[in-house]
Amino acid sequence: MDSSRLARFRRGFLDYLPLALLIASYGVVFGALAVRSGLSVAESCLMSLTVFAGASQFMALPLIREGSAAWTMVLLALMVNLRHLLYGLAIGRMFPRAGLLRLLVISFGIVDENYAFVTVGPGRERVTPAYFLGTGVGTYVFWNLSTFLGALLGIGLGSIDVSGLDFTASAVFVSLVGSSLRGRRDWLVAAGAAALAWVVKAAAGGSWHMLAAGILVPLASASLAGPRRPQR
Amino acid sequence: MRWGLLGTFFAMGLVNYLTRALFTVLVPRGGIPPFWERFLGAIPVAALTAMVVPLLWSPQAAQAGLIPWPALLGAATALVLARRTHGLLIPSAAGTLSFLLLSRLLSVSS
């Protein structure tokens, strides 16, 4: 990586650091819950190192405890993470000149938090492939370190209640979306997505609400709206 | 170490990676019509809102007549502070703290 890319990588890592620390709070929760679900510290850490997806990791824990078949957990991972397909559309569009290998590398680090950070959050003004890689590495490092810490705490502190800390994830996303809403169109998109997601979740369960709202509401918004006018 | 479990983790990781990489590499590189630009531009707000709203208040809880006051207070705190500060750390931390405090209050009083 040349010096300018290294500088952008470092900038991405440092800009993202506050969010990475927040991610660590629910990484600790995951580590603690993982050992309480019957995983060893090593298995908990290996899960975070290889799966690297909080939602599917949390949701797999009851299945592991029950001794469910492997294919059910893999299918769960697919269903829960189908929303990443939408993320890839936005991320890929940001880097029209990036080569295939670079895109494949940065794709590993796409998670909800850094996707939000570079699309609606503070990172959107500076994002480059190297910058985004910095956010991905930050996520990976802190997710895994906190899993390890949480696993140790889960064993060492017995029945201490760690529930509630995972609310941090919801608070982070509310903050990111809330600070990004710029005009009436954004508010309408958010309101429409909230309503549709709630209805689809009630009707279909699973993670279909994210795909439905993530595709249909933007389609409606693009159909109904003209070009965005500059903010006065 | 249960090697079968490790194999499952690798399979889950591979599936996750494929969902992340597929459209990242397949999305068109050149100019795209304004309609699709508007569509892609609206996806982040829509997808992220769609993810978080059912987490805050699940349809199952609503059908059972349960109102998740701690989660709603936490989210409202985070939203208001995020709009005022355009920051991340303070709104998120304040929202989480509000959630935890009200959760404890309600569990103590019940």
mmCIF file of C-alpha atoms in Angstrom:
data_model
loop_
_atom_site.group_PDB
_atom_site.id
_atom_site.type_symbol
_atom_site.label_atom_id
_atom_site.label_comp_id
_atom_site.label_asym_id
_atom_site.label_seq_id
_atom_site.Cartn_x
_atom_site.Cartn_y
_atom_site.Cartn_z
ATOM 1 C CA MET A 1 0.000 0.000 0.000
ATOM 2 C CA ASP A 2 1.580 3.307 -0.977
ATOM 3 C CA SER A 3 1.906 6.157 1.499
ATOM 4 C CA SER A 4 -1.217 8.036 0.424
ATOM 5 C CA ARG A 5 -3.335 4.892 0.612
ATOM 6 C CA LEU A 6 -1.775 4.070 3.964
ATOM 7 C CA ALA A 7 -2.698 7.552 5.181
ATOM 8 C CA ARG A 8 -6.294 7.068 4.029
ATOM 9 C CA PHE A 9 -6.401 3.629 5.622
ATOM 10 C CA ARG A 10 -5.177 5.102 8.892
ATOM 11 C CA ARG A 11 -7.671 7.972 8.619
ATOM 12 C CA GLY A 12 -10.524 5.518 8.127
ATOM 13 C CA PHE A 13 -9.415 3.432 11.095
ATOM 14 C CA LEU A 14 -9.120 6.464 13.378
ATOM 15 C CA ASP A 15 -12.327 8.191 12.240
ATOM 16 C CA TYR A 16 -14.178 4.952 12.836
ATOM 17 C CA LEU A 17 -12.598 4.283 16.228
ATOM 18 C CA PRO A 18 -15.476 5.660 18.354
ATOM 19 C CA LEU A 19 -17.907 3.418 16.524
ATOM 20 C CA ALA A 20 -15.541 0.462 16.801
ATOM 21 C CA LEU A 21 -15.462 0.950 20.567
ATOM 22 C CA LEU A 22 -19.260 0.897 20.647
ATOM 23 C CA ILE A 23 -19.189 -2.304 18.607
ATOM 24 C CA ALA A 24 -16.851 -3.727 21.203
ATOM 25 C CA SER A 25 -19.533 -3.285 23.857
ATOM 26 C CA TYR A 26 -21.817 -5.755 22.182
ATOM 27 C CA GLY A 27 -18.882 -7.917 21.169
ATOM 28 C CA VAL A 28 -18.334 -8.420 24.883
ATOM 29 C CA VAL A 29 -21.994 -9.414 25.198
ATOM 30 C CA PHE A 30 -21.585 -11.923 22.403
ATOM 31 C CA GLY A 31 -18.472 -13.457 23.943
ATOM 32 C CA ALA A 32 -20.178 -13.855 27.311
ATOM 33 C CA LEU A 33 -23.345 -15.329 25.801
ATOM 34 C CA ALA A 34 -21.298 -17.656 23.599
ATOM 35 C CA VAL A 35 -19.573 -19.351 26.523
ATOM 36 C CA ARG A 36 -22.864 -19.554 28.386
ATOM 37 C CA SER A 37 -24.283 -21.295 25.327
ATOM 38 C CA GLY A 38 -21.678 -24.008 25.654
ATOM 39 C CA LEU A 39 -18.869 -22.746 23.436
ATOM 40 C CA SER A 40 -15.339 -22.734 24.757
ATOM 41 C CA VAL A 41 -13.365 -19.485 24.740
ATOM 42 C CA ALA A 42 -11.454 -20.747 21.687
ATOM 43 C CA GLU A 43 -14.635 -21.725 19.851
ATOM 44 C CA SER A 44 -16.234 -18.360 20.646
ATOM 45 C CA CYS A 45 -13.217 -16.540 19.275
ATOM 46 C CA LEU A 46 -13.024 -18.716 16.176
ATOM 47 C CA MET A 47 -16.672 -18.044 15.498
ATOM 48 C CA SER A 48 -16.051 -14.291 15.486
ATOM 49 C CA LEU A 49 -12.871 -14.669 13.433
ATOM 50 C CA THR A 50 -14.553 -16.725 10.712
ATOM 51 C CA VAL A 51 -18.215 -15.690 10.680
ATOM 52 C CA PHE A 52 -17.652 -12.014 11.515
ATOM 53 C CA ALA A 53 -21.349 -11.151 11.497
ATOM 54 C CA GLY A 54 -22.968 -10.154 14.757
ATOM 55 C CA ALA A 55 -26.595 -10.823 13.875
ATOM 56 C CA SER A 56 -26.076 -14.357 12.606
ATOM 57 C CA GLN A 57 -23.646 -15.125 15.416
ATOM 58 C CA PHE A 58 -26.120 -14.084 18.115
ATOM 59 C CA MET A 59 -28.952 -15.929 16.435
ATOM 60 C CA ALA A 60 -26.896 -19.107 16.006
ATOM 61 C CA LEU A 61 -26.175 -19.454 19.730
ATOM 62 C CA PRO A 62 -29.509 -21.068 20.652
ATOM 63 C CA LEU A 63 -29.111 -23.429 17.710
ATOM 64 C CA ILE A 64 -25.652 -24.432 18.880
ATOM 65 C CA ARG A 65 -26.969 -24.996 22.389
ATOM 66 C CA GLU A 66 -29.691 -27.249 21.017
ATOM 67 C CA GLY A 67 -27.280 -29.180 18.803
ATOM 68 C CA SER A 68 -28.978 -28.142 15.589
ATOM 69 C CA ALA A 69 -27.716 -29.376 12.234
ATOM 70 C CA ALA A 70 -25.038 -27.357 10.500
ATOM 71 C CA TRP A 71 -27.182 -26.575 7.487
ATOM 72 C CA THR A 72 -29.760 -24.778 9.639
ATOM 73 C CA MET A 73 -27.086 -22.408 10.926
ATOM 74 C CA VAL A 74 -25.686 -21.805 7.448
ATOM 75 C CA LEU A 75 -29.178 -21.133 6.090
ATOM 76 C CA LEU A 76 -29.842 -18.785 9.003
ATOM 77 C CA ALA A 77 -26.644 -16.903 8.192
ATOM 78 C CA LEU A 78 -27.744 -16.542 4.582
ATOM 79 C CA MET A 79 -31.226 -15.303 5.444
ATOM 80 C CA VAL A 80 -30.088 -12.907 8.137
ATOM 81 C CA ASN A 81 -27.380 -11.424 5.929
ATOM 82 C CA LEU A 82 -29.231 -11.078 2.639
ATOM 83 C CA ARG A 83 -29.360 -7.357 3.432
ATOM 84 C CA HIS A 84 -25.632 -7.278 2.632
ATOM 85 C CA LEU A 85 -26.593 -7.585 -1.012
ATOM 86 C CA LEU A 86 -28.068 -4.091 -0.761
ATOM 87 C CA TYR A 87 -24.977 -2.843 1.027
ATOM 88 C CA GLY A 88 -22.812 -4.129 -1.790
ATOM 89 C CA LEU A 89 -24.775 -2.036 -4.292
ATOM 90 C CA ALA A 90 -23.951 1.159 -2.447
ATOM 91 C CA ILE A 91 -20.349 0.257 -1.634
ATOM 92 C CA GLY A 92 -19.558 -0.928 -5.140
ATOM 93 C CA ARG A 93 -20.980 2.296 -6.579
ATOM 94 C CA MET A 94 -18.645 4.351 -4.439
ATOM 95 C CA PHE A 95 -15.516 2.921 -6.041
ATOM 96 C CA PRO A 96 -16.034 2.832 -9.831
ATOM 97 C CA ARG A 97 -12.317 2.643 -10.593
ATOM 98 C CA ALA A 98 -11.365 0.008 -8.021
ATOM 99 C CA GLY A 99 -10.120 -3.277 -9.390
ATOM 100 C CA LEU A 100 -11.713 -6.644 -8.737
ATOM 101 C CA LEU A 101 -9.152 -7.785 -6.178
ATOM 102 C CA ARG A 102 -9.468 -4.585 -4.155
ATOM 103 C CA LEU A 103 -13.249 -4.899 -4.134
ATOM 104 C CA LEU A 104 -13.038 -8.525 -3.043
ATOM 105 C CA VAL A 105 -10.728 -7.580 -0.183
ATOM 106 C CA ILE A 106 -12.814 -4.690 1.115
ATOM 107 C CA SER A 107 -16.005 -6.744 0.761
ATOM 108 C CA PHE A 108 -14.913 -8.951 3.658
ATOM 109 C CA GLY A 109 -15.211 -5.976 5.986
ATOM 110 C CA ILE A 110 -18.722 -4.837 5.045
ATOM 111 C CA VAL A 111 -20.878 -4.823 8.141
ATOM 112 C CA ASP A 112 -23.912 -2.771 9.185
ATOM 113 C CA GLU A 113 -21.887 -0.243 11.131
ATOM 114 C CA ASN A 114 -19.264 0.744 8.583
ATOM 115 C CA TYR A 115 -21.832 0.627 5.795
ATOM 116 C CA ALA A 116 -23.858 3.190 7.741
ATOM 117 C CA PHE A 117 -20.712 5.154 8.595
ATOM 118 C CA VAL A 118 -19.684 5.682 4.967
ATOM 119 C CA THR A 119 -23.163 6.073 3.428
ATOM 120 C CA VAL A 120 -25.027 8.245 5.909
ATOM 121 C CA GLY A 121 -22.419 8.921 8.600
ATOM 122 C CA PRO A 122 -19.322 11.091 8.960
ATOM 123 C CA GLY A 123 -17.235 8.886 6.686
ATOM 124 C CA ARG A 124 -19.223 9.644 3.554
ATOM 125 C CA GLU A 125 -17.213 12.794 2.767
ATOM 126 C CA ARG A 126 -13.841 11.015 2.751
ATOM 127 C CA VAL A 127 -14.465 7.446 1.722
ATOM 128 C CA THR A 128 -12.020 5.716 -0.611
ATOM 129 C CA PRO A 129 -11.249 1.980 -0.852
ATOM 130 C CA ALA A 130 -8.345 2.373 1.573
ATOM 131 C CA TYR A 131 -10.423 4.449 3.961
ATOM 132 C CA PHE A 132 -13.197 1.850 3.909
ATOM 133 C CA LEU A 133 -10.653 -0.905 4.463
ATOM 134 C CA GLY A 134 -9.554 0.978 7.575
ATOM 135 C CA THR A 135 -13.106 0.884 8.916
ATOM 136 C CA GLY A 136 -13.388 -2.816 8.107
ATOM 137 C CA VAL A 137 -10.136 -3.649 9.862
ATOM 138 C CA GLY A 138 -11.249 -1.562 12.847
ATOM 139 C CA THR A 139 -14.478 -3.512 13.052
ATOM 140 C CA TYR A 140 -12.700 -6.848 12.739
ATOM 141 C CA VAL A 141 -10.081 -6.048 15.363
ATOM 142 C CA PHE A 142 -12.486 -4.700 17.967
ATOM 143 C CA TRP A 143 -15.171 -7.319 17.328
ATOM 144 C CA ASN A 144 -12.664 -10.093 17.888
ATOM 145 C CA LEU A 145 -10.855 -8.539 20.842
ATOM 146 C CA SER A 146 -14.156 -7.866 22.576
ATOM 147 C CA THR A 147 -15.408 -11.392 21.866
ATOM 148 C CA PHE A 148 -12.317 -12.723 23.607
ATOM 149 C CA LEU A 149 -12.806 -10.376 26.548
ATOM 150 C CA GLY A 150 -16.486 -11.236 26.781
ATOM 151 C CA ALA A 151 -15.753 -14.953 26.689
ATOM 152 C CA LEU A 152 -13.307 -14.589 29.568
ATOM 153 C CA LEU A 153 -15.816 -12.495 31.514
ATOM 154 C CA GLY A 154 -18.562 -14.985 30.788
ATOM 155 C CA ILE A 155 -16.525 -17.724 32.364
ATOM 156 C CA GLY A 156 -15.013 -15.684 35.148
ATOM 157 C CA LEU A 157 -18.016 -13.727 36.318
ATOM 158 C CA GLY A 158 -20.609 -16.470 36.244
ATOM 159 C CA SER A 159 -24.116 -15.129 36.206
ATOM 160 C CA ILE A 160 -23.405 -11.426 35.834
ATOM 161 C CA ASP A 161 -26.097 -9.813 33.740
ATOM 162 C CA VAL A 162 -24.743 -8.450 30.483
ATOM 163 C CA SER A 163 -28.094 -8.078 28.808
ATOM 164 C CA GLY A 164 -28.952 -4.580 27.815
ATOM 165 C CA LEU A 165 -25.517 -3.738 26.474
ATOM 166 C CA ASP A 166 -26.589 -5.106 23.099
ATOM 167 C CA PHE A 167 -29.046 -2.200 22.924
ATOM 168 C CA THR A 168 -25.960 -0.176 22.020
ATOM 169 C CA ALA A 169 -26.240 -1.504 18.456
ATOM 170 C CA SER A 170 -29.765 -0.094 18.088
ATOM 171 C CA ALA A 171 -28.684 3.210 19.624
ATOM 172 C CA VAL A 172 -25.791 3.432 17.159
ATOM 173 C CA PHE A 173 -28.020 2.917 14.143
ATOM 174 C CA VAL A 174 -30.668 5.339 15.374
ATOM 175 C CA SER A 175 -27.896 7.923 15.845
ATOM 176 C CA LEU A 176 -26.438 7.319 12.387
ATOM 177 C CA VAL A 177 -29.754 7.482 10.581
ATOM 178 C CA GLY A 178 -31.056 10.324 12.719
ATOM 179 C CA SER A 179 -28.082 12.557 12.075
ATOM 180 C CA SER A 180 -28.196 11.888 8.315
ATOM 181 C CA LEU A 181 -31.795 12.882 7.573
ATOM 182 C CA ARG A 182 -31.525 16.051 5.507
ATOM 183 C CA GLY A 183 -34.882 16.963 4.092
ATOM 184 C CA ARG A 184 -38.470 15.931 3.706
ATOM 185 C CA ARG A 185 -37.567 13.164 1.250
ATOM 186 C CA ASP A 186 -35.228 11.493 3.720
ATOM 187 C CA TRP A 187 -37.841 11.631 6.471
ATOM 188 C CA LEU A 188 -40.447 10.152 4.150
ATOM 189 C CA VAL A 189 -38.079 7.346 3.138
ATOM 190 C CA ALA A 190 -37.350 6.607 6.790
ATOM 191 C CA ALA A 191 -41.031 6.683 7.748
ATOM 192 C CA GLY A 192 -42.022 4.522 4.792
ATOM 193 C CA ALA A 193 -39.273 2.008 5.505
ATOM 194 C CA ALA A 194 -40.205 1.839 9.192
ATOM 195 C CA ALA A 195 -43.864 1.181 8.406
ATOM 196 C CA LEU A 196 -43.229 -1.372 5.650
ATOM 197 C CA ALA A 197 -40.552 -3.183 7.659
ATOM 198 C CA TRP A 198 -42.873 -3.484 10.623
ATOM 199 C CA VAL A 199 -45.700 -4.910 8.499
ATOM 200 C CA VAL A 200 -43.458 -7.372 6.659
ATOM 201 C CA LYS A 201 -41.792 -8.456 9.888
ATOM 202 C CA ALA A 202 -45.197 -9.108 11.419
ATOM 203 C CA ALA A 203 -46.369 -11.048 8.380
ATOM 204 C CA ALA A 204 -43.280 -12.968 7.334
ATOM 205 C CA GLY A 205 -40.814 -12.910 10.216
ATOM 206 C CA GLY A 206 -37.154 -13.543 9.501
ATOM 207 C CA SER A 207 -35.180 -10.809 7.780
ATOM 208 C CA TRP A 208 -37.419 -10.271 4.742
ATOM 209 C CA HIS A 209 -38.503 -6.920 6.122
ATOM 210 C CA MET A 210 -35.067 -5.469 5.414
ATOM 211 C CA LEU A 211 -35.036 -6.574 1.794
ATOM 212 C CA ALA A 212 -38.627 -5.524 1.231
ATOM 213 C CA ALA A 213 -38.240 -2.069 2.736
ATOM 214 C CA GLY A 214 -34.708 -1.662 1.428
ATOM 215 C CA ILE A 215 -35.847 -2.215 -2.155
ATOM 216 C CA LEU A 216 -39.484 -1.113 -2.371
ATOM 217 C CA VAL A 217 -39.241 2.163 -0.484
ATOM 218 C CA PRO A 218 -36.247 3.446 -2.511
ATOM 219 C CA LEU A 219 -38.055 2.401 -5.696
ATOM 220 C CA ALA A 220 -41.093 4.386 -4.617
ATOM 221 C CA SER A 221 -38.945 7.337 -3.591
ATOM 222 C CA ALA A 222 -37.086 7.337 -6.906
ATOM 223 C CA SER A 223 -40.350 7.048 -8.843
ATOM 224 C CA LEU A 224 -42.169 9.816 -7.023
ATOM 225 C CA ALA A 225 -39.335 12.294 -6.659
ATOM 226 C CA GLY A 226 -37.439 14.321 -9.157
ATOM 227 C CA PRO A 227 -33.771 15.241 -8.831
ATOM 228 C CA ARG A 228 -32.783 16.332 -5.335
ATOM 229 C CA ARG A 229 -32.804 20.121 -4.987
ATOM 230 C CA PRO A 230 -29.842 21.755 -3.245
ATOM 231 C CA GLN A 231 -30.512 22.543 0.427
ATOM 232 C CA ARG A 232 -31.078 26.251 1.022
ATOM 233 C CA MET B 1 -12.327 -27.979 19.963
ATOM 234 C CA ARG B 2 -15.241 -29.409 18.030
ATOM 235 C CA TRP B 3 -14.003 -29.575 14.466
ATOM 236 C CA GLY B 4 -17.493 -30.044 13.055
ATOM 237 C CA LEU B 5 -18.525 -26.780 14.665
ATOM 238 C CA LEU B 6 -15.490 -25.052 13.198
ATOM 239 C CA GLY B 7 -16.498 -26.313 9.777
ATOM 240 C CA THR B 8 -19.957 -24.857 10.320
ATOM 241 C CA PHE B 9 -18.426 -21.521 11.253
ATOM 242 C CA PHE B 10 -16.372 -21.502 8.054
ATOM 243 C CA ALA B 11 -19.466 -22.271 5.989
ATOM 244 C CA MET B 12 -21.384 -19.465 7.697
ATOM 245 C CA GLY B 13 -18.477 -17.128 7.087
ATOM 246 C CA LEU B 14 -18.313 -18.067 3.425
ATOM 247 C CA VAL B 15 -22.030 -17.428 2.970
ATOM 248 C CA ASN B 16 -21.704 -14.064 4.710
ATOM 249 C CA TYR B 17 -18.770 -13.110 2.522
ATOM 250 C CA LEU B 18 -20.629 -14.017 -0.655
ATOM 251 C CA THR B 19 -23.574 -11.804 0.291
ATOM 252 C CA ARG B 20 -21.156 -8.944 0.922
ATOM 253 C CA ALA B 21 -19.062 -9.369 -2.200
ATOM 254 C CA LEU B 22 -21.634 -10.253 -4.848
ATOM 255 C CA PHE B 23 -23.127 -6.880 -5.685
ATOM 256 C CA THR B 24 -20.014 -5.013 -4.612
ATOM 257 C CA VAL B 25 -18.223 -6.458 -7.622
ATOM 258 C CA LEU B 26 -21.213 -6.750 -9.963
ATOM 259 C CA VAL B 27 -22.663 -3.241 -9.661
ATOM 260 C CA PRO B 28 -22.328 -1.240 -12.913
ATOM 261 C CA ARG B 29 -19.269 0.994 -12.985
ATOM 262 C CA GLY B 30 -20.259 3.565 -15.551
ATOM 263 C CA GLY B 31 -22.842 6.294 -15.386
ATOM 264 C CA ILE B 32 -26.292 5.125 -14.523
ATOM 265 C CA PRO B 33 -29.640 6.822 -15.205
ATOM 266 C CA PRO B 34 -30.829 9.394 -12.666
ATOM 267 C CA PHE B 35 -33.705 7.141 -11.549
ATOM 268 C CA TRP B 36 -31.291 4.402 -10.426
ATOM 269 C CA GLU B 37 -29.016 6.969 -8.801
ATOM 270 C CA ARG B 38 -31.973 8.159 -6.709
ATOM 271 C CA PHE B 39 -32.869 4.534 -5.957
ATOM 272 C CA LEU B 40 -29.343 3.659 -4.778
ATOM 273 C CA GLY B 41 -29.128 6.907 -2.822
ATOM 274 C CA ALA B 42 -32.246 6.064 -0.825
ATOM 275 C CA ILE B 43 -31.196 2.507 0.071
ATOM 276 C CA PRO B 44 -29.016 3.321 3.113
ATOM 277 C CA VAL B 45 -31.703 5.259 5.012
ATOM 278 C CA ALA B 46 -34.390 2.731 4.055
ATOM 279 C CA ALA B 47 -32.366 -0.388 4.856
ATOM 280 C CA LEU B 48 -30.985 0.897 8.146
ATOM 281 C CA THR B 49 -34.369 2.164 9.340
ATOM 282 C CA ALA B 50 -35.931 -1.146 8.350
ATOM 283 C CA MET B 51 -33.329 -2.989 10.383
ATOM 284 C CA VAL B 52 -33.628 -1.010 13.579
ATOM 285 C CA VAL B 53 -37.377 -0.321 13.935
ATOM 286 C CA PRO B 54 -38.466 -3.958 14.488
ATOM 287 C CA LEU B 55 -35.553 -4.347 16.922
ATOM 288 C CA LEU B 56 -36.910 -1.498 19.010
ATOM 289 C CA TRP B 57 -40.522 -2.658 18.962
ATOM 290 C CA SER B 58 -41.156 -6.098 17.604
ATOM 291 C CA PRO B 59 -44.528 -6.896 16.044
ATOM 292 C CA GLN B 60 -44.817 -9.834 18.440
ATOM 293 C CA ALA B 61 -44.507 -7.520 21.438
ATOM 294 C CA ALA B 62 -47.078 -5.145 19.946
ATOM 295 C CA GLN B 63 -49.513 -7.988 19.336
ATOM 296 C CA ALA B 64 -49.081 -8.983 22.978
ATOM 297 C CA GLY B 65 -49.863 -5.423 24.030
ATOM 298 C CA LEU B 66 -46.337 -4.802 25.314
ATOM 299 C CA ILE B 67 -44.807 -1.352 24.896
ATOM 300 C CA PRO B 68 -41.007 -1.444 25.200
ATOM 301 C CA TRP B 69 -40.630 1.840 27.042
ATOM 302 C CA PRO B 70 -36.889 1.442 27.748
ATOM 303 C CA ALA B 71 -36.110 0.799 24.089
ATOM 304 C CA LEU B 72 -38.338 3.630 22.902
ATOM 305 C CA LEU B 73 -36.839 6.054 25.426
ATOM 306 C CA GLY B 74 -33.329 4.970 24.489
ATOM 307 C CA ALA B 75 -34.042 5.426 20.803
ATOM 308 C CA ALA B 76 -35.696 8.813 21.328
ATOM 309 C CA THR B 77 -32.713 9.982 23.388
ATOM 310 C CA ALA B 78 -30.266 8.845 20.730
ATOM 311 C CA LEU B 79 -32.326 10.430 17.943
ATOM 312 C CA VAL B 80 -32.728 13.831 19.590
ATOM 313 C CA LEU B 81 -29.063 14.066 20.553
ATOM 314 C CA ALA B 82 -27.961 12.875 17.123
ATOM 315 C CA ARG B 83 -30.038 15.596 15.464
ATOM 316 C CA ARG B 84 -28.617 18.247 17.773
ATOM 317 C CA THR B 85 -24.983 17.194 17.853
ATOM 318 C CA HIS B 86 -24.552 15.324 14.539
ATOM 319 C CA GLY B 87 -22.267 13.116 16.566
ATOM 320 C CA LEU B 88 -22.284 9.416 17.266
ATOM 321 C CA LEU B 89 -20.632 8.594 20.545
ATOM 322 C CA ILE B 90 -22.678 10.831 22.830
ATOM 323 C CA PRO B 91 -26.097 10.012 21.313
ATOM 324 C CA SER B 92 -25.370 6.266 21.296
ATOM 325 C CA ALA B 93 -24.017 6.234 24.827
ATOM 326 C CA ALA B 94 -26.842 8.418 26.138
ATOM 327 C CA GLY B 95 -29.430 6.267 24.393
ATOM 328 C CA THR B 96 -27.962 3.100 25.865
ATOM 329 C CA LEU B 97 -27.747 4.650 29.321
ATOM 330 C CA SER B 98 -31.393 5.759 29.138
ATOM 331 C CA PHE B 99 -32.377 2.247 28.121
ATOM 332 C CA LEU B 100 -30.431 0.635 30.954
ATOM 333 C CA LEU B 101 -31.682 3.064 33.602
ATOM 334 C CA LEU B 102 -35.323 2.708 32.678
ATOM 335 C CA SER B 103 -34.963 -1.077 32.372
ATOM 336 C CA ARG B 104 -33.553 -1.281 35.884
ATOM 337 C CA LEU B 105 -36.193 1.099 37.238
ATOM 338 C CA LEU B 106 -38.983 -0.926 35.758
ATOM 339 C CA SER B 107 -37.554 -4.246 36.937
ATOM 340 C CA VAL B 108 -37.073 -2.883 40.483
ATOM 341 C CA SER B 109 -40.573 -1.455 40.665
ATOM 342 C CA SER B 110 -42.317 -4.557 39.281
#
